[in-house]
């Protein structure tokens, strides 16, 4: 219908033209709103008397109801013999996709999956990439040598085991790891976990202590490989980032305090709790010695300044990487030349590459399993997170489960060459990325530098002061104190800040294991609370559209009398069905009548449920039976394929009625409005429970109208004019 046709309409047909125009706009999106205003301005004005007469006539004599057009919903065949039509459809779909993917894989796909290094080897650009990878590998290698020895001391091991842990795992990860910038090796947090787990079993001076550390690397590698192969990395999604941030912050404080003994010149008790550490530091204050304190403080200040300069200016990032080596060289020179008193040195370090060996005994393996699981969790949350961020920055795909498998293989092979648990380092990975490393070749170059150090430089490490290694550790863990994250959480999300505070406090005062358990427990409690008390939104229609949105978020959205439209932003199951029922009862009486449109009805007759999440069959059945007892019809809109399939197999679709399942919310609303406006056909009260009863629109009438659902509503949509 064009503009000329509209302008020629008589006053009698003005309502129908306007109705057609609004229906066309709201359901077909044919005309922009600007064109609508233009067309309406051309229409002849309606005299007030005629308009009043028109509406009064409409109220006294019921016009024929306009049929409703809906998009037909494709119901699944619940009697099909297809194996996917089973209650465990997600399980079967997962394995069907997995098997189809395996069938499509070629020989080269298998090679790329097992050895991700071939992905960058085949496309390596020697002229563009080699210089960058060479410089990045040398930079990280210079940074890793002193850090590896420092972290080994933190773990309670001899410095040589830090170098061993930086040798074989680096080479293995370059082959099996999928990240091209992640720098693998000893890290402060894992070293603290190793020390905390083994100190209760053996003394660091005993050979058993070293054997257990190597065995722990084997267990961690097995755990990581199993989780990567079975694609179980999703389990750690239940652990909030606030838990990890609070845990690492508290651990950094404990690590820093434990290293003060090398600054103060006297021994401090080995503990992962802050109170015993502080008590031990205060108790030995009379044994304080100035030489190690002055030397360690000087090296620490130099490290922090170089770290800050390297971060502030990109062109000076090599200064940050050279910081640990500079501090080590300065401390070694002073110790060798001046021989200051009261400064303990590293001592003799074996020269040569590590030899192949297999763990002698697994007697203590059961005691190490909790720590192995904890280190695996840290690897997933930290290392895989860093790897994914670096992959996104450098524009290549990375599979988290494949990455976890690569870390596991690196730990397994490392344990066969005297390495303790390793994982991805945040600081070294950042330096590697900032140095513009392009492929895993930078990791091979880093491993070569560690190998050269083991072969030729270990005699020079004899005069390294212990306070210099402690300064390197303190400088490294200072970046783990995430006070800025805590301030951000306080401003943005008080719940996450509470979680951060609980985790950090319990870790500081009760130890690492208890702190992690309490943090994870509280995090899971929050998840369960959110699931049992889901967010429920009452939806209204945005003017001029067929879009339905939360009426609290969009105040201009309007609702219809007698109809409640709700969206539950979580799956419905036994734990939250009671909460959902209570909220729905509140919404039945709490809807603002001023924003309602449609016939004036006394109560709610329809509840439209947008069911896009998977839901339990019994929960939906209970909800339907609850409404049935109160003469309220339940309608389902927007069910996904899996939800609809499960409901069909369980008989819920037949129980509710196929005609009450819709593709869109708008379809359900229009059908409900059609039934509300259908004129009375029978004034006698019926006892048939399957019939749909509606009170007559006349306020003073006590009669009821029986309206059977109509499934053949295929014409233009019904749009009610505002009263």
XYZ file of C-alpha atoms in Angstrom:
723
model
C 0.000 0.000 0.000
C 1.582 3.350 -1.011
C 1.202 6.872 0.341
C -1.512 7.785 -2.143
C -3.565 4.809 -1.077
C -3.273 5.835 2.539
C -4.301 9.408 1.805
C -7.449 8.211 0.061
C -8.642 6.182 3.034
C -11.952 7.132 4.552
C -12.301 7.982 8.207
C -14.101 4.707 8.737
C -11.070 2.698 7.634
C -8.526 4.887 9.412
C -8.184 2.499 12.327
C -7.536 -0.485 10.074
C -4.968 1.446 8.034
C -3.150 2.528 11.152
C -3.326 -1.006 12.495
C -1.870 -2.387 9.256
C 0.848 0.252 9.260
C 1.954 -0.455 12.850
C 1.818 -4.201 12.271
C 3.970 -3.847 9.180
C 6.501 -1.766 11.060
C 6.642 -3.909 14.172
C 6.760 -7.331 12.494
C 8.277 -6.812 9.060
C 10.543 -3.760 9.623
C 9.521 -2.547 6.155
C 9.140 1.166 6.883
C 11.495 3.367 8.895
C 9.859 5.385 11.648
C 10.494 8.612 9.717
C 8.368 7.318 6.821
C 5.674 6.321 9.294
C 5.400 9.860 10.606
C 5.238 11.139 7.034
C 2.418 8.758 6.129
C 0.444 9.473 9.272
C 0.752 13.194 8.590
C -0.901 12.689 5.188
C -3.864 10.833 6.657
C -6.949 13.006 7.131
C -7.504 14.143 10.705
C -10.113 12.269 12.700
C -12.798 14.381 14.323
C -13.020 13.820 18.047
C -16.665 12.842 17.877
C -15.961 10.250 15.232
C -13.029 8.862 17.188
C -15.086 8.563 20.338
C -17.887 6.945 18.424
C -15.451 4.539 16.812
C -13.981 3.369 20.125
C -17.318 3.212 21.877
C -18.650 1.103 19.065
C -15.634 -1.157 19.329
C -16.223 -1.620 23.024
C -19.890 -2.396 22.670
C -19.669 -4.724 19.704
C -16.781 -7.104 19.439
C -15.064 -6.848 16.039
C -13.780 -10.016 14.433
C -10.415 -11.021 15.872
C -7.485 -10.609 13.545
C -5.576 -13.882 13.169
C -1.986 -14.008 14.315
C 1.027 -14.922 12.261
C 3.676 -16.993 14.067
C 6.884 -18.670 12.980
C 6.297 -22.440 13.167
C 8.509 -24.201 15.686
C 10.123 -27.390 14.422
C 9.419 -30.022 17.076
C 11.844 -32.961 17.231
C 10.611 -36.494 16.683
C 10.621 -37.952 20.193
C 10.085 -41.458 18.822
C 13.063 -41.370 16.479
C 15.602 -44.116 16.742
C 18.405 -41.656 16.159
C 20.998 -42.205 18.895
C 21.210 -38.453 19.413
C 17.584 -38.428 20.557
C 18.485 -39.548 24.027
C 18.564 -37.821 27.374
C 22.349 -37.737 27.255
C 22.282 -35.737 24.024
C 25.118 -33.323 24.986
C 27.356 -36.289 25.804
C 26.603 -37.992 22.490
C 26.890 -34.778 20.520
C 30.309 -34.119 22.060
C 31.646 -37.525 21.070
C 30.027 -37.411 17.634
C 31.733 -34.102 16.904
C 34.995 -35.477 18.279
C 34.867 -38.586 16.084
C 33.903 -36.547 13.018
C 36.845 -34.229 13.648
C 39.190 -37.216 13.935
C 37.905 -38.654 10.648
C 38.564 -35.365 8.857
C 42.136 -35.070 10.172
C 44.926 -35.743 7.704
C 48.444 -36.993 8.423
C 49.772 -33.430 8.662
C 46.919 -32.484 11.022
C 48.015 -35.270 13.361
C 51.626 -34.080 13.198
C 50.575 -30.501 14.008
C 48.436 -31.708 16.919
C 51.153 -33.838 18.524
C 54.031 -31.495 17.662
C 52.677 -27.899 17.542
C 56.162 -26.649 16.650
C 55.579 -27.773 13.045
C 52.949 -25.061 12.716
C 55.618 -22.357 12.876
C 58.472 -24.389 11.382
C 56.671 -24.752 8.025
C 55.962 -21.027 7.775
C 59.145 -19.684 9.359
C 60.530 -16.531 7.720
C 64.248 -16.561 8.389
C 64.969 -13.021 7.259
C 62.167 -11.487 9.337
C 61.944 -13.735 12.400
C 65.424 -15.087 13.166
C 66.985 -11.859 14.424
C 63.995 -11.135 16.655
C 63.900 -14.681 18.062
C 67.668 -14.602 18.646
C 67.571 -11.362 20.619
C 64.501 -12.447 22.620
C 66.059 -15.820 23.460
C 69.327 -14.232 24.626
C 67.445 -11.640 26.697
C 65.275 -14.223 28.470
C 68.281 -16.530 28.956
C 70.279 -13.779 30.671
C 67.281 -13.142 32.900
C 66.628 -16.819 33.626
C 70.095 -17.876 34.841
C 70.068 -15.847 38.089
C 66.309 -16.292 38.608
C 66.556 -20.081 38.286
C 69.181 -20.308 41.016
C 67.210 -17.910 43.242
C 63.955 -19.848 42.885
C 65.743 -23.129 43.600
C 66.934 -21.682 46.913
C 63.351 -20.579 47.612
C 62.205 -24.170 47.009
C 64.811 -25.418 49.494
C 67.004 -26.936 46.778
C 70.577 -26.324 45.682
C 70.919 -23.641 42.958
C 72.022 -26.203 40.389
C 68.510 -27.732 40.345
C 67.120 -24.399 39.243
C 69.414 -24.523 36.218
C 68.468 -28.154 35.560
C 64.790 -27.145 35.645
C 65.509 -24.412 33.102
C 67.264 -26.704 30.633
C 65.345 -29.807 29.505
C 61.790 -28.467 30.122
C 62.537 -25.416 27.954
C 63.610 -27.579 25.007
C 60.692 -29.993 25.404
C 58.129 -27.209 25.654
C 59.477 -25.581 22.485
C 58.510 -28.809 20.665
C 55.242 -29.775 22.404
C 53.991 -26.379 23.598
C 51.544 -24.438 21.456
C 52.471 -20.953 22.716
C 55.265 -19.204 20.834
C 56.056 -16.595 23.484
C 55.512 -18.380 26.819
C 58.765 -18.669 28.823
C 58.801 -21.913 30.820
C 60.951 -22.588 33.863
C 61.034 -22.215 37.655
C 58.694 -19.598 39.137
C 58.402 -18.145 42.625
C 54.874 -19.371 43.437
C 55.524 -22.985 42.462
C 58.844 -22.897 44.341
C 57.017 -21.792 47.475
C 54.474 -24.600 47.045
C 57.298 -27.134 46.661
C 59.032 -25.875 49.807
C 55.804 -25.862 51.797
C 54.899 -29.420 50.734
C 58.306 -31.025 51.224
C 59.449 -29.299 54.419
C 56.949 -31.349 56.420
C 58.279 -34.621 55.011
C 62.044 -34.192 54.889
C 64.761 -31.713 55.793
C 66.149 -29.647 52.883
C 69.641 -30.889 53.691
C 68.634 -34.513 53.098
C 68.866 -36.290 49.754
C 65.245 -37.396 50.160
C 64.121 -33.779 49.882
C 65.636 -33.461 46.392
C 64.220 -36.811 45.285
C 60.733 -35.768 46.392
C 61.002 -32.501 44.467
C 61.877 -34.417 41.291
C 59.058 -36.909 41.943
C 56.673 -33.995 42.380
C 57.599 -32.749 38.905
C 56.691 -36.166 37.481
C 53.305 -36.161 39.240
C 52.542 -32.631 38.097
C 53.392 -33.586 34.524
C 51.118 -36.635 34.658
C 48.247 -34.551 36.065
C 48.659 -31.905 33.373
C 48.815 -34.461 30.562
C 45.699 -36.258 31.799
C 43.723 -33.027 32.123
C 44.909 -31.836 28.726
C 44.139 -35.148 26.983
C 40.684 -35.423 28.581
C 40.050 -31.699 27.993
C 39.296 -31.056 31.657
C 40.727 -27.575 31.832
C 37.191 -26.192 32.200
C 37.108 -27.432 35.802
C 39.195 -24.467 36.932
C 36.594 -22.022 35.612
C 34.834 -22.408 38.937
C 37.793 -20.728 40.633
C 37.356 -16.987 40.538
C 40.154 -14.702 39.397
C 39.754 -12.959 42.760
C 40.828 -16.183 44.478
C 43.973 -16.426 42.361
C 44.782 -12.744 42.839
C 44.342 -12.938 46.612
C 46.329 -16.173 46.783
C 49.275 -14.834 44.755
C 49.318 -11.572 46.729
C 49.497 -13.388 50.060
C 52.076 -15.828 48.691
C 54.242 -12.942 47.491
C 54.226 -11.446 50.995
C 55.192 -14.795 52.531
C 57.964 -15.279 49.955
C 59.364 -11.817 50.631
C 59.419 -12.368 54.392
C 61.033 -15.778 54.036
C 63.919 -14.231 52.040
C 64.682 -11.595 54.663
C 66.907 -14.047 56.528
C 69.586 -13.554 53.868
C 69.366 -9.774 54.400
C 69.358 -9.907 58.198
C 72.190 -12.383 58.587
C 70.404 -14.919 60.802
C 68.075 -17.850 60.229
C 64.304 -17.480 60.143
C 61.849 -20.337 60.643
C 60.567 -21.991 57.479
C 56.819 -21.414 57.401
C 54.078 -20.432 54.967
C 52.233 -18.466 57.681
C 52.898 -14.828 58.345
C 52.699 -14.930 62.158
C 55.531 -17.481 62.745
C 57.684 -15.634 60.212
C 57.255 -12.268 61.907
C 57.776 -13.797 65.360
C 60.988 -15.455 64.175
C 62.261 -12.225 62.594
C 61.594 -10.252 65.783
C 63.053 -12.932 68.059
C 66.397 -12.937 66.225
C 66.750 -9.166 65.966
C 69.738 -9.204 68.353
C 71.686 -11.230 65.751
C 71.246 -8.619 63.020
C 74.308 -8.062 60.800
C 74.910 -4.974 58.677
C 77.053 -6.276 55.745
C 74.454 -8.622 54.180
C 71.701 -6.073 54.803
C 73.586 -3.255 53.035
C 74.676 -5.421 50.108
C 71.247 -7.038 49.660
C 69.409 -3.712 49.937
C 71.719 -2.084 47.398
C 71.191 -4.878 44.879
C 67.407 -4.819 45.500
C 67.222 -1.060 44.850
C 69.214 -1.475 41.623
C 66.881 -4.271 40.486
C 63.735 -2.274 41.204
C 65.071 0.816 39.420
C 66.103 -1.168 36.338
C 62.755 -2.971 36.365
C 60.876 0.331 36.458
C 63.006 1.872 33.676
C 62.482 -1.169 31.456
C 58.715 -1.026 31.942
C 58.458 2.739 31.447
C 60.256 2.881 28.084
C 59.939 0.184 25.476
C 63.257 1.012 23.853
C 64.956 0.334 27.219
C 63.249 -2.990 27.917
C 66.635 -4.754 27.774
C 67.468 -2.914 31.006
C 64.706 -4.808 32.794
C 65.922 -8.154 31.499
C 69.520 -7.375 32.419
C 68.578 -6.439 36.001
C 69.012 -9.884 37.645
C 72.323 -10.496 35.866
C 73.557 -7.026 36.859
C 72.691 -7.626 40.506
C 74.336 -11.034 40.391
C 77.523 -9.649 38.793
C 77.709 -6.787 41.286
C 77.245 -9.053 44.297
C 79.767 -11.609 42.997
C 82.377 -8.914 42.331
C 82.029 -7.392 45.800
C 82.146 -10.795 47.506
C 85.200 -11.969 45.541
C 87.195 -8.733 45.750
C 86.414 -7.389 49.206
C 85.464 -10.572 51.094
C 82.974 -8.797 53.397
C 82.241 -10.629 56.661
C 78.960 -12.381 57.559
C 77.905 -12.777 53.894
C 77.097 -16.383 53.005
C 77.945 -17.565 49.489
C 76.346 -20.145 47.211
C 79.405 -22.386 47.202
C 80.447 -25.063 44.757
C 78.015 -25.871 41.940
C 78.430 -29.072 39.880
C 79.545 -28.520 36.318
C 77.961 -30.295 33.354
C 74.581 -31.210 31.938
C 72.027 -33.211 33.980
C 72.058 -36.979 33.594
C 69.069 -39.197 32.861
C 67.562 -40.789 35.969
C 64.219 -42.236 37.013
C 62.658 -41.695 40.462
C 63.962 -44.353 42.846
C 60.837 -44.708 44.976
C 57.164 -43.777 44.947
C 56.614 -44.346 48.680
C 55.720 -40.705 49.338
C 53.729 -40.169 46.154
C 50.400 -40.244 47.976
C 51.508 -37.395 50.245
C 52.483 -35.288 47.229
C 49.217 -35.683 45.289
C 47.417 -32.640 46.843
C 50.386 -30.376 46.098
C 50.663 -31.794 42.576
C 46.981 -31.023 41.998
C 47.432 -27.500 43.375
C 50.450 -26.814 41.147
C 48.470 -28.136 38.178
C 45.670 -25.711 39.002
C 48.141 -22.834 39.171
C 49.556 -23.903 35.797
C 46.085 -23.880 34.233
C 44.996 -20.570 35.691
C 48.244 -18.654 35.294
C 50.325 -20.226 32.522
C 47.460 -21.077 30.179
C 45.940 -17.655 30.826
C 49.224 -15.950 29.950
C 49.641 -18.136 26.858
C 46.151 -17.300 25.576
C 46.708 -13.581 26.121
C 50.023 -13.713 24.238
C 48.422 -15.713 21.407
C 45.647 -13.142 21.054
C 48.188 -10.315 21.014
C 50.262 -12.030 18.320
C 47.219 -13.185 16.306
C 47.375 -16.951 16.277
C 45.107 -19.675 17.624
C 45.892 -21.529 20.851
C 44.043 -24.476 22.363
C 44.212 -24.368 26.165
C 44.026 -28.161 26.520
C 46.856 -28.642 24.026
C 48.870 -26.056 25.936
C 48.261 -27.904 29.185
C 49.396 -31.140 27.567
C 52.606 -29.442 26.407
C 53.350 -28.219 29.939
C 52.763 -31.746 31.246
C 55.173 -33.319 28.761
C 57.795 -30.704 29.679
C 57.476 -31.586 33.381
C 57.596 -35.330 32.752
C 60.771 -35.107 30.664
C 62.227 -32.585 33.103
C 61.741 -34.971 36.034
C 63.858 -37.527 34.165
C 66.710 -34.992 34.148
C 66.614 -33.804 37.788
C 64.149 -30.918 37.378
C 61.563 -29.832 39.915
C 58.085 -28.558 38.809
C 58.104 -25.802 36.211
C 55.453 -23.688 34.550
C 55.075 -20.486 32.546
C 56.602 -17.341 34.040
C 54.648 -14.104 33.782
C 57.665 -11.775 33.991
C 59.892 -13.696 31.562
C 56.999 -14.238 29.139
C 56.317 -10.493 29.184
C 59.978 -9.788 28.418
C 59.934 -12.414 25.666
C 56.853 -10.857 24.073
C 58.162 -7.304 24.432
C 61.394 -8.437 22.761
C 59.152 -9.386 19.783
C 59.759 -13.124 19.872
C 57.900 -14.665 16.948
C 58.225 -18.438 17.420
C 59.386 -21.153 19.789
C 62.908 -20.768 18.423
C 63.470 -18.114 21.095
C 62.857 -20.827 23.704
C 65.445 -23.081 22.060
C 67.975 -20.247 22.218
C 67.154 -19.685 25.899
C 67.728 -23.381 26.563
C 71.064 -23.197 24.723
C 72.175 -20.343 27.003
C 71.270 -22.404 30.082
C 73.230 -25.341 28.618
C 76.298 -23.154 28.071
C 76.003 -21.903 31.651
C 75.930 -25.475 32.949
C 78.944 -26.444 30.843
C 81.202 -23.436 31.293
C 79.984 -20.879 33.852
C 79.174 -22.830 37.020
C 82.654 -22.309 38.544
C 81.982 -18.546 38.485
C 78.751 -19.009 40.487
C 80.719 -20.135 43.535
C 81.076 -16.559 44.854
C 77.448 -15.470 44.400
C 76.140 -14.000 47.710
C 72.942 -15.514 49.071
C 71.594 -12.007 49.688
C 71.935 -11.260 45.943
C 69.732 -14.262 45.093
C 67.262 -13.168 47.778
C 67.133 -9.683 46.270
C 66.319 -11.177 42.864
C 63.435 -13.184 44.383
C 62.009 -10.194 46.277
C 62.242 -8.028 43.163
C 60.421 -10.668 41.125
C 57.573 -11.302 43.599
C 56.978 -7.602 44.248
C 54.989 -7.547 41.023
C 52.696 -10.289 42.339
C 51.293 -8.038 45.084
C 48.094 -7.034 43.305
C 46.966 -4.110 45.436
C 45.740 -2.242 42.343
C 43.463 -5.180 41.544
C 42.064 -5.078 45.067
C 41.315 -1.353 44.773
C 39.632 -1.956 41.418
C 37.478 -4.732 42.871
C 36.475 -2.480 45.765
C 35.196 0.124 43.314
C 33.551 -2.259 40.860
C 32.420 -5.450 42.638
C 32.239 -5.692 46.428
C 31.551 -9.415 46.285
C 34.768 -10.146 44.390
C 36.635 -7.842 46.757
C 35.267 -9.851 49.683
C 36.456 -13.032 48.004
C 39.909 -11.495 47.438
C 40.115 -10.419 51.073
C 39.042 -13.814 52.436
C 41.543 -15.709 50.274
C 44.508 -13.434 50.977
C 43.810 -13.255 54.710
C 43.371 -16.998 55.195
C 46.473 -17.709 53.107
C 48.551 -15.332 55.211
C 47.378 -16.574 58.601
C 46.499 -20.232 58.020
C 48.886 -21.343 55.276
C 48.767 -21.938 51.552
C 46.678 -25.117 51.442
C 44.005 -23.877 53.830
C 43.918 -20.486 52.137
C 43.376 -22.036 48.714
C 40.735 -24.462 50.018
C 38.792 -21.693 51.769
C 39.078 -19.392 48.750
C 37.899 -22.078 46.341
C 35.147 -23.104 48.767
C 33.826 -19.543 49.051
C 34.091 -19.132 45.279
C 32.020 -22.288 44.742
C 29.542 -21.078 47.369
C 29.060 -17.900 45.340
C 28.535 -19.965 42.190
C 25.971 -22.182 43.929
C 24.202 -19.142 45.373
C 23.980 -17.563 41.924
C 22.621 -20.812 40.506
C 20.076 -21.303 43.296
C 18.989 -17.641 43.171
C 19.169 -16.791 39.461
C 18.491 -13.416 37.965
C 14.936 -13.230 36.644
C 13.876 -10.413 34.331
C 10.343 -9.322 33.495
C 10.310 -8.484 29.796
C 8.413 -5.723 28.048
C 8.064 -4.728 24.434
C 10.146 -1.845 23.145
C 7.884 0.641 21.335
C 7.845 0.248 17.563
C 9.660 -3.123 17.598
C 9.094 -6.802 18.280
C 12.014 -6.818 20.716
C 11.368 -7.657 24.366
C 13.802 -6.478 27.030
C 14.086 -6.148 30.805
C 11.627 -3.468 31.929
C 14.005 -2.344 34.680
C 16.768 -1.728 32.182
C 14.413 -0.215 29.591
C 11.680 1.793 31.392
C 10.041 2.679 28.072
C 9.182 -0.989 27.437
C 5.531 -1.818 27.993
C 3.750 -5.013 29.049
C 0.296 -6.438 28.411
C -2.526 -6.954 30.881
C -3.045 -10.588 31.810
C 0.380 -11.659 30.493
C 3.697 -11.965 32.335
C 6.826 -12.463 30.223
C 9.904 -13.600 32.132
C 13.442 -14.568 31.230
C 15.410 -16.737 33.663
C 19.134 -16.186 33.183
C 20.144 -19.649 34.406
C 19.111 -23.281 33.923
C 16.032 -24.331 35.901
C 16.628 -27.304 38.188
C 15.627 -28.668 41.593
C 17.757 -26.222 43.611
C 16.218 -23.034 42.208
C 12.655 -24.032 41.283
C 11.289 -22.880 44.643
C 13.008 -19.501 44.329
C 11.714 -19.096 40.776
C 8.129 -19.888 41.847
C 8.294 -17.298 44.614
C 9.621 -14.607 42.288
C 7.026 -15.375 39.610
C 4.210 -15.026 42.155
C 5.608 -11.626 43.099
C 5.765 -10.534 39.476
C 2.130 -11.511 38.952
C 1.010 -8.774 41.335
C 3.929 -6.326 41.188
C 3.775 -5.269 37.528
C 3.174 -1.559 37.068
C -0.337 -1.213 35.638
C 0.530 2.214 34.213
C 2.809 0.654 31.586
C 0.363 -2.110 30.605
C -1.574 -2.268 27.359
C -4.382 -4.411 26.047
C -7.775 -5.344 27.532
C -8.424 -4.547 31.178
C -8.118 -7.904 32.980
C -8.365 -8.678 36.668
C -5.490 -11.142 36.979
C -2.753 -13.003 35.121
C -3.858 -15.664 32.653
C -0.629 -16.329 30.716
C 3.008 -16.727 31.780
C 5.489 -16.751 28.896
C 8.835 -18.266 29.801
C 11.864 -17.572 27.604
C 13.688 -20.864 27.989
C 17.027 -20.565 26.204
C 18.960 -22.471 28.922
C 18.902 -26.203 29.574
C 16.421 -27.067 32.276
C 15.473 -30.072 34.375
C 12.344 -31.920 33.295
C 10.855 -32.258 36.778
C 11.367 -28.549 37.471
C 9.423 -27.564 34.335
C 6.722 -30.102 35.165
C 6.285 -28.729 38.691
C 6.100 -25.193 37.339
C 3.425 -26.196 34.830
C 1.364 -28.033 37.463
C 1.629 -25.026 39.788
C 0.119 -22.766 37.121
C -2.472 -25.313 36.065
C -4.002 -25.340 39.552
C -4.459 -21.566 39.280
C -5.882 -21.552 35.729
C -2.762 -19.974 34.238
C -1.429 -21.177 30.907
C 2.344 -21.640 30.609
C 3.934 -20.828 27.226
C 7.541 -21.558 26.250
C 9.500 -19.387 23.834
C 12.949 -19.612 22.286
C 13.884 -23.137 23.482
C 17.170 -24.356 22.071
C 17.436 -27.685 20.289
C 18.723 -29.667 23.273
C 16.079 -28.280 25.644
C 13.275 -29.005 23.196
C 14.568 -32.506 22.552
C 14.718 -33.374 26.250
C 11.259 -31.912 26.890
C 9.852 -33.892 23.967
C 11.392 -37.172 25.108
C 10.074 -36.659 28.634
C 6.517 -35.882 27.501
C 6.551 -32.282 28.742
C 5.801 -30.948 25.254
C 2.640 -33.034 25.028
C 1.724 -32.160 28.627
C 1.895 -28.413 28.033
C 0.745 -28.648 24.426
C 2.726 -28.258 21.243
C 0.747 -25.144 20.397
C 2.285 -23.369 23.417
C 5.888 -23.605 22.201
C 7.127 -20.670 20.099
C 10.230 -19.526 18.297
C 9.990 -15.915 19.479
C 8.634 -14.184 22.547
C 6.622 -11.960 20.237
C 4.846 -14.957 18.709
C 3.781 -16.162 22.144
C 2.573 -12.686 23.137
C 0.507 -12.266 19.983
C -1.180 -15.651 20.402
C -1.975 -14.897 24.047
C -3.444 -11.525 23.041
C -5.538 -13.291 20.423
C -7.053 -15.536 23.091
C -7.605 -12.621 25.440
C -9.531 -10.690 22.790
C -11.522 -13.641 21.418
C -15.195 -12.903 22.196
C -17.097 -15.196 24.579
C -18.459 -18.316 22.924
C -19.909 -20.081 25.967
C -21.170 -18.600 29.205
C -21.454 -21.876 30.991
C -18.699 -22.880 33.354
C -16.900 -26.013 32.240
C -15.017 -28.507 34.346
C -12.658 -29.533 31.534
C -9.134 -28.960 32.858
C -7.603 -28.912 29.393
C -9.705 -25.934 28.291
C -8.391 -22.411 28.566
C -10.683 -20.257 30.724
C -10.709 -16.491 30.480
C -12.868 -13.983 32.318
C -14.996 -11.769 30.077
C -13.677 -8.254 29.513
C -16.827 -6.779 31.048
C -15.902 -5.801 34.597
C -19.325 -6.441 36.082
C -19.863 -9.797 34.415
C -19.291 -12.991 36.349
C -19.434 -15.262 33.331
C -16.434 -17.101 31.854
C -15.453 -17.787 28.269
C -13.989 -21.068 27.114
C -11.347 -20.509 24.479
C -9.551 -23.459 22.925
C -6.053 -22.886 21.619
C -5.981 -22.222 17.906
C -2.960 -23.511 16.045
C -3.888 -22.168 12.594
C -3.129 -18.490 13.137
C -1.382 -17.557 9.906
C -2.418 -14.018 8.956
C -1.178 -10.549 9.839
C -0.089 -10.061 13.466
C -2.355 -8.471 15.999
C -1.149 -5.165 17.426
C -3.327 -3.555 20.046
C -3.813 0.194 19.974
C -3.124 2.059 23.145
C -6.288 2.739 25.172
